[in-house]
Amino acid sequence: MPARASDAAEAAFARLQVSDEFADRLRTAHRELTVQLPFVGDDGRMRVVTGFRVQHSNVRGPFKGGLRFHPTVDLDDVRRLAELMTWKTALVDLPFGGAKGGVSVDPRSLSARERELVARRYIEAIGPAIGPRTDIPAPDMGTDATTMAHLLDAYSRIHGYEPRIVTGKPVELGGSLGRTVATGRGAIVALETVLDHVGRTRPSQGGDVTIAVQGFGNVGQHAALEAHVRGYRVVAISDVSGGWHDAEGLDIPVIEAAMVGGAELVGLDVPGATPIAAIEPLYVDADVVLPAALGRVIDAANVDRVIAPIILEGANEPLTEDACTVLESRGVTVIPDILANAGGVIVSFFEWVQGANMLAWDEAEVLARLDARIAAATRQVLRQAGEGGSLREAAMDLAVRRVVRAMELRGNA
Ligand code: GLU
């Protein structure tokens, strides 16, 4: 089978008439690693899990992208997500390329000690292919700042102390203030820029806007809280266990306060709210639906149940290509993942810059810079799309054009 980029990228290559000499370099990854990660479990027995790192493109800067721990991770997934990072970093104009890592393991089935061992084995295995100017991992599904601390430590033991090898680190180890909230906050800032554009009044200016959030991990929780603080009615939320619906709006700070210690939504007492299934926020009557969990949750089979006029893609690839086409043909505004969830990698870049300069910005400065960058990228996408055009296509066109331009300028003598 001839090499192919994602459907969205191939469509952009065709729209922009990118020649095969450039497109071919984006149709396969620069480097793909599959590694064996053996570790001794708490029961004293040796276990082996498989890890991946796919480095898609570094024409605009070092490879950059998260590391996820999830039982369904395979090489194909990581490949697609690595390519997506190339477009994401280009769209928000960061001097980075695209990469992604994954380990096919259920982190919830591991103890804290076992998760640490998997992280250490992973960095030992891929260490020779990464570096602070080569490839910089970050958190993603199933990993967090603690995982990054273990990656940093394992890498530094071999190569000398090097905090810039990862972003999304604990602040005490050189992480950036604002990194944890960045993806959720960025999604809401992108949404507000789109609301302004379509003439909807923001809640902070007196408008009434409802939002439903599917997935309550790092992205979903912080987006829900940010929306609540800005005056949105968050009418539905869910995690893997199930969720809650309240047309009057859920009290997100109270719910989040009750969730400390890893509690699931289903076990909570949420007065006035109706229990719903985990998938249900996608289908409720709301102005905005924010899928913020796994990929491909809206596909051809369930797209007809989605009634919201705006979809804000907090997760990576939450819509299949088919579903997206159906929604856009119905006039639904889809704010694409490479824009909507770029807040995380933007603050990763800020973290990397602060590390390089041995300085630390205060939180207000980080958030102001994040907001400005997301809003500017969103305005560019809206301009590129023109009246009623697809934001997803516009975003891809801007990103692909930047990557191809970098290839042209760098040459290949
Ligand atoms: N995992 C996040 C993403 O998919 C952040 C990546 C990063 O900060 O490098 O965008």
Short mmCIF file of C-alpha atoms and ligand atoms in Angstrom, two decimals:
data_model
loop_
_atom_site.label_atom_id
_atom_site.label_comp_id
_atom_site.label_asym_id
_atom_site.label_seq_id
_atom_site.Cartn_x
_atom_site.Cartn_y
_atom_site.Cartn_z
CA MET A 1 0.00 0.00 0.00
CA PRO A 2 1.43 3.43 -0.86
CA ALA A 3 2.24 5.61 2.13
CA ARG A 4 -0.56 8.01 3.04
CA ALA A 5 -0.94 10.79 5.54
CA SER A 6 -4.23 11.20 7.43
CA ASP A 7 -7.29 11.89 5.26
CA ALA A 8 -7.39 15.47 6.53
CA ALA A 9 -3.76 16.04 5.54
CA GLU A 10 -4.14 14.36 2.14
CA ALA A 11 -7.12 16.61 1.44
CA ALA A 12 -5.02 19.65 2.39
CA PHE A 13 -2.15 18.48 0.15
CA ALA A 14 -4.65 18.31 -2.72
CA ARG A 15 -6.24 21.71 -1.97
CA LEU A 16 -2.82 23.35 -1.71
CA GLN A 17 -1.35 21.39 -4.60
CA VAL A 18 1.58 20.19 -2.51
CA SER A 19 3.89 18.24 -4.78
CA ASP A 20 4.68 14.62 -3.97
CA GLU A 21 8.32 15.48 -3.32
CA PHE A 22 7.17 17.34 -0.19
CA ALA A 23 4.01 15.39 0.60
CA ASP A 24 5.93 12.09 0.58
CA ARG A 25 8.10 13.30 3.44
CA LEU A 26 4.95 13.87 5.48
CA ARG A 27 3.28 10.59 4.53
CA THR A 28 5.63 8.50 6.64
CA ALA A 29 7.31 9.25 9.94
CA HIS A 30 10.93 10.27 10.23
CA ARG A 31 11.49 7.50 12.76
CA GLU A 32 9.36 4.88 14.51
CA LEU A 33 10.46 2.98 17.58
CA THR A 34 8.79 -0.07 19.10
CA VAL A 35 10.39 -1.09 22.36
CA GLN A 36 10.07 -3.85 24.91
CA LEU A 37 9.62 -2.71 28.52
CA PRO A 38 10.24 -5.48 31.03
CA PHE A 39 9.66 -4.75 34.72
CA VAL A 40 9.18 -6.67 37.94
CA GLY A 41 5.62 -6.26 39.18
CA ASP A 42 4.62 -5.92 42.84
CA ASP A 43 3.92 -9.66 42.91
CA GLY A 44 7.60 -10.35 42.14
CA ARG A 45 6.91 -11.62 38.61
CA MET A 46 8.47 -10.22 35.45
CA ARG A 47 6.03 -8.48 33.12
CA VAL A 48 6.63 -7.10 29.65
CA VAL A 49 4.69 -4.26 28.04
CA THR A 50 5.27 -2.63 24.65
CA GLY A 51 6.13 1.01 24.11
CA PHE A 52 6.24 3.22 21.02
CA ARG A 53 7.70 6.57 20.02
CA VAL A 54 6.92 7.90 16.58
CA GLN A 55 8.80 11.01 15.42
CA HIS A 56 6.80 12.33 12.52
CA SER A 57 8.46 15.58 11.44
CA ASN A 58 11.17 17.91 12.72
CA VAL A 59 11.38 20.39 9.88
CA ARG A 60 10.10 23.25 12.09
CA GLY A 61 11.99 22.27 15.27
CA PRO A 62 12.55 19.37 17.67
CA PHE A 63 9.99 16.57 17.69
CA LYS A 64 7.35 17.31 20.34
CA GLY A 65 4.43 15.40 21.72
CA GLY A 66 2.96 13.55 24.65
CA LEU A 67 3.37 10.06 26.02
CA ARG A 68 0.20 8.12 26.75
CA PHE A 69 -0.37 5.00 28.84
CA HIS A 70 -3.52 3.28 27.60
CA PRO A 71 -4.48 -0.36 27.00
CA THR A 72 -5.59 0.25 23.39
CA VAL A 73 -2.39 2.02 22.27
CA ASP A 74 -0.77 0.51 19.20
CA LEU A 75 1.70 1.68 16.57
CA ASP A 76 -1.02 2.88 14.20
CA ASP A 77 -2.55 5.09 16.88
CA VAL A 78 0.76 6.60 17.83
CA ARG A 79 1.56 7.20 14.16
CA ARG A 80 -1.66 9.13 13.58
CA LEU A 81 -1.24 11.14 16.77
CA ALA A 82 2.40 11.98 15.94
CA GLU A 83 1.32 13.37 12.59
CA LEU A 84 -1.41 15.36 14.32
CA MET A 85 1.24 16.98 16.55
CA THR A 86 3.14 18.17 13.46
CA TRP A 87 0.02 20.06 12.34
CA LYS A 88 -0.79 21.29 15.84
CA THR A 89 2.61 22.83 16.55
CA ALA A 90 2.66 24.39 13.07
CA LEU A 91 -0.86 25.81 13.41
CA VAL A 92 -0.04 27.65 16.64
CA ASP A 93 3.37 28.53 15.23
CA LEU A 94 5.65 26.87 17.76
CA PRO A 95 9.23 26.06 16.73
CA PHE A 96 8.56 22.34 17.16
CA GLY A 97 7.77 19.35 15.01
CA GLY A 98 5.48 16.45 15.85
CA ALA A 99 5.90 13.18 17.75
CA LYS A 100 3.90 10.90 20.03
CA GLY A 101 4.67 8.13 22.47
CA GLY A 102 2.57 5.38 23.92
CA VAL A 103 2.71 2.34 26.13
CA SER A 104 0.02 -0.31 25.75
CA VAL A 105 -0.84 -0.76 29.38
CA ASP A 106 -3.77 0.18 31.60
CA PRO A 107 -2.22 2.58 34.11
CA ARG A 108 -5.10 1.97 36.51
CA SER A 109 -4.07 -1.68 36.74
CA LEU A 110 -0.60 -0.68 37.95
CA SER A 111 0.57 0.49 41.36
CA ALA A 112 2.42 3.81 41.61
CA ARG A 113 5.68 1.87 41.85
CA GLU A 114 4.87 -0.17 38.72
CA ARG A 115 3.95 2.97 36.76
CA GLU A 116 7.28 4.50 37.75
CA LEU A 117 9.13 1.41 36.54
CA VAL A 118 7.32 1.48 33.19
CA ALA A 119 8.24 5.16 32.78
CA ARG A 120 11.90 4.46 33.60
CA ARG A 121 12.11 1.46 31.25
CA TYR A 122 10.51 3.57 28.54
CA ILE A 123 13.07 6.35 28.77
CA GLU A 124 15.93 3.87 28.94
CA ALA A 125 14.61 2.23 25.78
CA ILE A 126 14.01 5.37 23.70
CA GLY A 127 16.69 7.54 25.37
CA PRO A 128 19.18 7.42 22.49
CA ALA A 129 16.57 8.86 20.09
CA ILE A 130 15.44 11.81 22.23
CA GLY A 131 17.05 14.91 23.74
CA PRO A 132 16.20 18.50 24.72
CA ARG A 133 16.89 19.68 21.17
CA THR A 134 15.80 16.45 19.48
CA ASP A 135 12.54 15.16 20.94
CA ILE A 136 10.75 16.35 24.08
CA PRO A 137 7.97 14.18 25.58
CA ALA A 138 5.09 15.56 27.69
CA PRO A 139 2.00 14.21 29.48
CA ASP A 140 -0.98 12.77 27.63
CA MET A 141 -3.74 10.30 28.52
CA GLY A 142 -2.79 8.18 31.54
CA THR A 143 0.38 10.12 32.34
CA ASP A 144 0.97 13.29 34.38
CA ALA A 145 3.60 15.50 36.01
CA THR A 146 4.73 12.62 38.23
CA THR A 147 5.39 10.48 35.15
CA MET A 148 7.41 13.37 33.68
CA ALA A 149 9.48 13.60 36.88
CA HIS A 150 10.36 9.91 36.52
CA LEU A 151 11.25 10.34 32.84
CA LEU A 152 13.44 13.34 33.75
CA ASP A 153 15.19 11.41 36.50
CA ALA A 154 15.78 8.29 34.38
CA TYR A 155 17.14 10.37 31.49
CA SER A 156 19.32 12.52 33.76
CA ARG A 157 20.92 9.50 35.41
CA ILE A 158 22.34 8.49 32.05
CA HIS A 159 22.92 11.84 30.31
CA GLY A 160 23.49 14.29 33.20
CA TYR A 161 20.85 16.55 34.74
CA GLU A 162 18.58 17.70 31.95
CA PRO A 163 15.18 19.11 32.97
CA ARG A 164 14.43 20.25 29.41
CA ILE A 165 14.08 16.64 28.26
CA VAL A 166 10.37 16.76 29.18
CA THR A 167 7.65 19.37 29.63
CA GLY A 168 4.66 19.13 31.92
CA LYS A 169 7.04 18.51 34.83
CA PRO A 170 6.20 19.35 38.45
CA VAL A 171 6.82 23.06 39.06
CA GLU A 172 9.41 22.14 41.73
CA LEU A 173 11.51 20.50 38.99
CA GLY A 174 11.28 23.36 36.51
CA GLY A 175 7.74 22.87 35.27
CA SER A 176 5.73 25.91 34.23
CA LEU A 177 2.95 27.43 36.26
CA GLY A 178 -0.27 27.11 34.28
CA ARG A 179 0.74 23.91 32.42
CA THR A 180 -1.87 21.71 34.11
CA VAL A 181 -4.81 23.96 33.28
CA ALA A 182 -3.46 24.95 29.86
CA THR A 183 -5.29 22.53 27.56
CA GLY A 184 -8.71 23.02 29.15
CA ARG A 185 -8.32 26.76 29.36
CA GLY A 186 -7.05 26.99 25.78
CA ALA A 187 -10.16 25.15 24.56
CA ILE A 188 -12.44 27.69 26.22
CA VAL A 189 -10.41 30.62 24.85
CA ALA A 190 -10.68 29.17 21.32
CA LEU A 191 -14.43 28.73 21.87
CA GLU A 192 -14.89 32.33 23.04
CA THR A 193 -13.04 33.62 19.97
CA VAL A 194 -15.42 31.60 17.77
CA LEU A 195 -18.47 32.83 19.73
CA ASP A 196 -17.38 36.42 19.12
CA HIS A 197 -17.02 35.65 15.44
CA VAL A 198 -20.48 34.13 15.07
CA GLY A 199 -22.08 36.96 17.03
CA ARG A 200 -22.93 35.01 20.21
CA THR A 201 -22.49 36.99 23.41
CA ARG A 202 -19.96 35.48 25.80
CA PRO A 203 -21.35 34.60 29.25
CA SER A 204 -18.92 37.09 30.80
CA GLN A 205 -20.76 39.78 28.81
CA GLY A 206 -24.21 38.53 29.76
CA GLY A 207 -24.79 35.76 27.22
CA ASP A 208 -26.27 32.38 28.14
CA VAL A 209 -24.19 29.55 26.68
CA THR A 210 -24.52 25.90 27.69
CA ILE A 211 -21.76 23.31 27.39
CA ALA A 212 -21.60 19.53 27.86
CA VAL A 213 -18.29 17.84 28.64
CA GLN A 214 -17.59 14.18 27.86
CA GLY A 215 -14.44 13.00 29.65
CA PHE A 216 -13.30 14.34 32.98
CA GLY A 217 -9.52 13.92 32.92
CA ASN A 218 -7.01 16.74 32.72
CA VAL A 219 -8.65 18.37 29.70
CA GLY A 220 -12.31 17.91 30.63
CA GLN A 221 -11.98 18.93 34.28
CA HIS A 222 -10.08 22.11 33.61
CA ALA A 223 -12.25 23.07 30.65
CA ALA A 224 -15.41 22.53 32.72
CA LEU A 225 -14.04 24.60 35.57
CA GLU A 226 -12.85 27.37 33.26
CA ALA A 227 -16.25 27.43 31.56
CA HIS A 228 -18.05 27.52 34.91
CA VAL A 229 -15.87 30.35 36.21
CA ARG A 230 -16.57 32.34 33.04
CA GLY A 231 -20.32 31.97 33.55
CA TYR A 232 -21.24 29.10 31.19
CA ARG A 233 -23.90 26.64 32.26
CA VAL A 234 -22.11 23.28 32.30
CA VAL A 235 -25.17 21.07 31.78
CA ALA A 236 -23.54 17.64 31.53
CA ILE A 237 -20.26 15.97 32.48
CA SER A 238 -19.07 12.37 32.43
CA ASP A 239 -16.06 10.17 33.03
CA VAL A 240 -15.64 6.44 32.28
CA SER A 241 -17.93 5.54 35.18
CA GLY A 242 -20.90 7.64 33.98
CA GLY A 243 -22.01 11.22 34.47
CA TRP A 244 -24.53 13.86 35.50
CA HIS A 245 -26.97 16.12 33.74
CA ASP A 246 -28.60 19.29 35.06
CA ALA A 247 -30.18 21.74 32.63
CA GLU A 248 -29.75 24.50 35.25
CA GLY A 249 -25.99 23.95 35.26
CA LEU A 250 -23.80 21.76 37.48
CA ASP A 251 -21.75 23.22 40.32
CA ILE A 252 -18.35 22.24 38.90
CA PRO A 253 -16.13 23.53 41.76
CA VAL A 254 -18.18 21.54 44.30
CA ILE A 255 -18.02 18.40 42.13
CA GLU A 256 -14.28 18.74 41.58
CA ALA A 257 -13.67 19.30 45.27
CA ALA A 258 -15.54 16.05 45.99
CA MET A 259 -13.38 14.15 43.50
CA VAL A 260 -10.04 14.41 45.31
CA GLY A 261 -8.34 11.08 45.82
CA GLY A 262 -9.34 9.69 42.44
CA ALA A 263 -13.10 9.32 43.09
CA GLU A 264 -15.29 8.64 40.07
CA LEU A 265 -18.27 10.77 39.10
CA VAL A 266 -20.76 7.96 39.56
CA GLY A 267 -20.08 7.62 43.27
CA LEU A 268 -20.75 11.29 44.03
CA ASP A 269 -23.84 12.88 45.49
CA VAL A 270 -24.86 15.64 43.04
CA PRO A 271 -28.09 17.22 44.32
CA GLY A 272 -30.62 18.14 41.61
CA ALA A 273 -28.74 16.30 38.83
CA THR A 274 -29.81 13.23 36.86
CA PRO A 275 -27.36 10.35 36.40
CA ILE A 276 -26.46 9.68 32.75
CA ALA A 277 -24.28 7.21 30.84
CA ALA A 278 -20.66 8.08 30.04
CA ILE A 279 -21.41 8.74 26.36
CA GLU A 280 -24.52 10.87 26.98
CA PRO A 281 -22.97 14.38 27.15
CA LEU A 282 -22.33 14.05 23.41
CA TYR A 283 -26.07 13.87 22.76
CA VAL A 284 -27.55 16.40 25.19
CA ASP A 285 -29.19 19.63 24.20
CA ALA A 286 -26.37 22.16 24.66
CA ASP A 287 -24.83 24.97 22.61
CA VAL A 288 -21.41 23.35 22.80
CA VAL A 289 -20.33 19.74 23.13
CA LEU A 290 -16.76 19.15 24.28
CA PRO A 291 -15.48 15.59 23.76
CA ALA A 292 -12.43 15.44 26.01
CA ALA A 293 -11.62 11.76 26.37
CA LEU A 294 -10.72 9.07 23.87
CA GLY A 295 -10.49 9.48 20.11
CA ARG A 296 -13.23 8.49 17.65
CA VAL A 297 -16.15 8.78 20.05
CA ILE A 298 -18.35 10.34 17.37
CA ASP A 299 -18.47 8.25 14.22
CA ALA A 300 -20.86 7.45 11.38
CA ALA A 301 -22.92 5.22 13.68
CA ASN A 302 -23.79 7.84 16.32
CA VAL A 303 -23.28 11.19 14.57
CA ASP A 304 -27.02 11.62 14.02
CA ARG A 305 -27.58 11.72 17.77
CA VAL A 306 -25.34 14.79 18.15
CA ILE A 307 -27.53 17.92 18.15
CA ALA A 308 -25.24 20.67 19.44
CA PRO A 309 -24.39 23.44 16.94
CA ILE A 310 -20.76 23.68 18.10
CA ILE A 311 -18.31 20.83 18.73
CA LEU A 312 -15.13 21.75 20.58
CA GLU A 313 -12.56 19.00 20.06
CA GLY A 314 -10.77 18.82 23.42
CA ALA A 315 -9.49 15.29 22.82
CA ASN A 316 -7.26 14.34 19.92
CA GLU A 317 -9.33 13.02 17.00
CA PRO A 318 -12.64 12.66 18.87
CA LEU A 319 -14.53 12.73 15.54
CA THR A 320 -13.95 10.38 12.66
CA GLU A 321 -13.48 12.01 9.28
CA ASP A 322 -16.93 10.79 8.15
CA ALA A 323 -18.66 12.12 11.24
CA CYS A 324 -16.97 15.49 10.84
CA THR A 325 -18.11 15.76 7.24
CA VAL A 326 -21.70 14.93 8.22
CA LEU A 327 -21.69 17.51 11.01
CA GLU A 328 -20.21 20.24 8.84
CA SER A 329 -22.73 19.54 6.09
CA ARG A 330 -25.43 20.13 8.73
CA GLY A 331 -23.90 23.53 9.50
CA VAL A 332 -22.31 22.45 12.79
CA THR A 333 -19.16 24.40 13.69
CA VAL A 334 -16.36 21.98 14.52
CA ILE A 335 -13.45 23.66 16.33
CA PRO A 336 -10.68 21.23 15.40
CA ASP A 337 -8.41 19.43 17.86
CA ILE A 338 -5.20 20.95 16.52
CA LEU A 339 -6.56 24.32 17.59
CA ALA A 340 -8.91 23.48 20.46
CA ASN A 341 -6.44 21.43 22.47
CA ALA A 342 -3.21 23.21 21.51
CA GLY A 343 -3.05 25.00 24.88
CA GLY A 344 -1.08 22.12 26.39
CA VAL A 345 1.72 22.13 23.89
CA ILE A 346 1.77 25.94 23.86
CA VAL A 347 2.53 26.03 27.58
CA SER A 348 4.97 23.14 27.03
CA PHE A 349 6.80 25.51 24.72
CA PHE A 350 6.71 28.24 27.38
CA GLU A 351 8.09 25.74 29.88
CA TRP A 352 10.91 24.82 27.51
CA VAL A 353 11.73 28.51 26.91
CA GLN A 354 11.74 29.26 30.65
CA GLY A 355 14.02 26.25 31.21
CA ALA A 356 16.42 27.36 28.48
CA ASN A 357 16.67 30.82 30.03
CA MET A 358 16.71 29.64 33.66
CA LEU A 359 13.76 31.81 34.58
CA ALA A 360 10.18 31.34 35.72
CA TRP A 361 7.22 33.47 34.65
CA ASP A 362 4.40 33.97 37.10
CA GLU A 363 1.09 32.27 36.37
CA ALA A 364 -0.63 35.41 35.14
CA GLU A 365 2.07 35.93 32.55
CA VAL A 366 1.90 32.33 31.32
CA LEU A 367 -1.89 32.43 31.03
CA ALA A 368 -1.91 35.81 29.28
CA ARG A 369 0.60 34.52 26.73
CA LEU A 370 -1.43 31.32 26.28
CA ASP A 371 -4.68 33.22 25.77
CA ALA A 372 -3.09 35.57 23.26
CA ARG A 373 -1.60 32.75 21.21
CA ILE A 374 -4.76 30.63 21.10
CA ALA A 375 -6.96 33.62 20.29
CA ALA A 376 -4.60 34.74 17.51
CA ALA A 377 -4.48 31.25 15.99
CA THR A 378 -8.28 30.99 16.19
CA ARG A 379 -8.72 34.35 14.45
CA GLN A 380 -6.31 33.21 11.73
CA VAL A 381 -8.29 30.00 11.23
CA LEU A 382 -11.58 31.95 11.09
CA ARG A 383 -10.10 34.33 8.54
CA GLN A 384 -8.73 31.49 6.46
CA ALA A 385 -12.10 29.68 6.55
CA GLY A 386 -14.03 32.72 5.37
CA GLU A 387 -17.79 32.95 5.84
CA GLY A 388 -19.21 29.55 6.77
CA GLY A 389 -16.09 27.61 5.71
CA SER A 390 -14.81 24.54 7.53
CA LEU A 391 -12.51 25.47 10.42
CA ARG A 392 -10.94 22.04 10.24
CA GLU A 393 -9.93 22.50 6.61
CA ALA A 394 -8.73 26.04 7.25
CA ALA A 395 -6.60 24.89 10.20
CA MET A 396 -5.07 22.06 8.19
CA ASP A 397 -4.31 24.39 5.28
CA LEU A 398 -2.51 26.87 7.53
CA ALA A 399 -0.53 24.11 9.24
CA VAL A 400 0.42 22.21 6.10
CA ARG A 401 1.47 25.40 4.35
CA ARG A 402 3.84 26.28 7.23
CA VAL A 403 5.44 22.84 7.30
CA VAL A 404 5.89 22.73 3.53
CA ARG A 405 7.34 26.23 3.52
CA ALA A 406 9.91 25.17 6.13
CA MET A 407 10.88 22.22 3.96
CA GLU A 408 11.27 24.48 0.93
CA LEU A 409 13.46 26.91 2.85
CA ARG A 410 15.68 24.25 4.39
CA GLY A 411 16.31 22.54 1.06
CA ASN A 412 17.68 19.05 0.74
CA ALA A 413 20.98 19.23 -1.09
N1 GLU B 1 -0.26 15.61 24.91
C1 GLU B 1 -0.58 16.97 24.57
C2 GLU B 1 -1.12 17.06 23.15
O1 GLU B 1 -1.62 16.12 22.60
C3 GLU B 1 0.58 17.91 24.85
C4 GLU B 1 1.83 17.63 24.07
C5 GLU B 1 3.03 18.44 24.53
O2 GLU B 1 2.89 19.28 25.39
O3 GLU B 1 4.11 18.18 23.99
O4 GLU B 1 -1.13 18.11 22.57
#
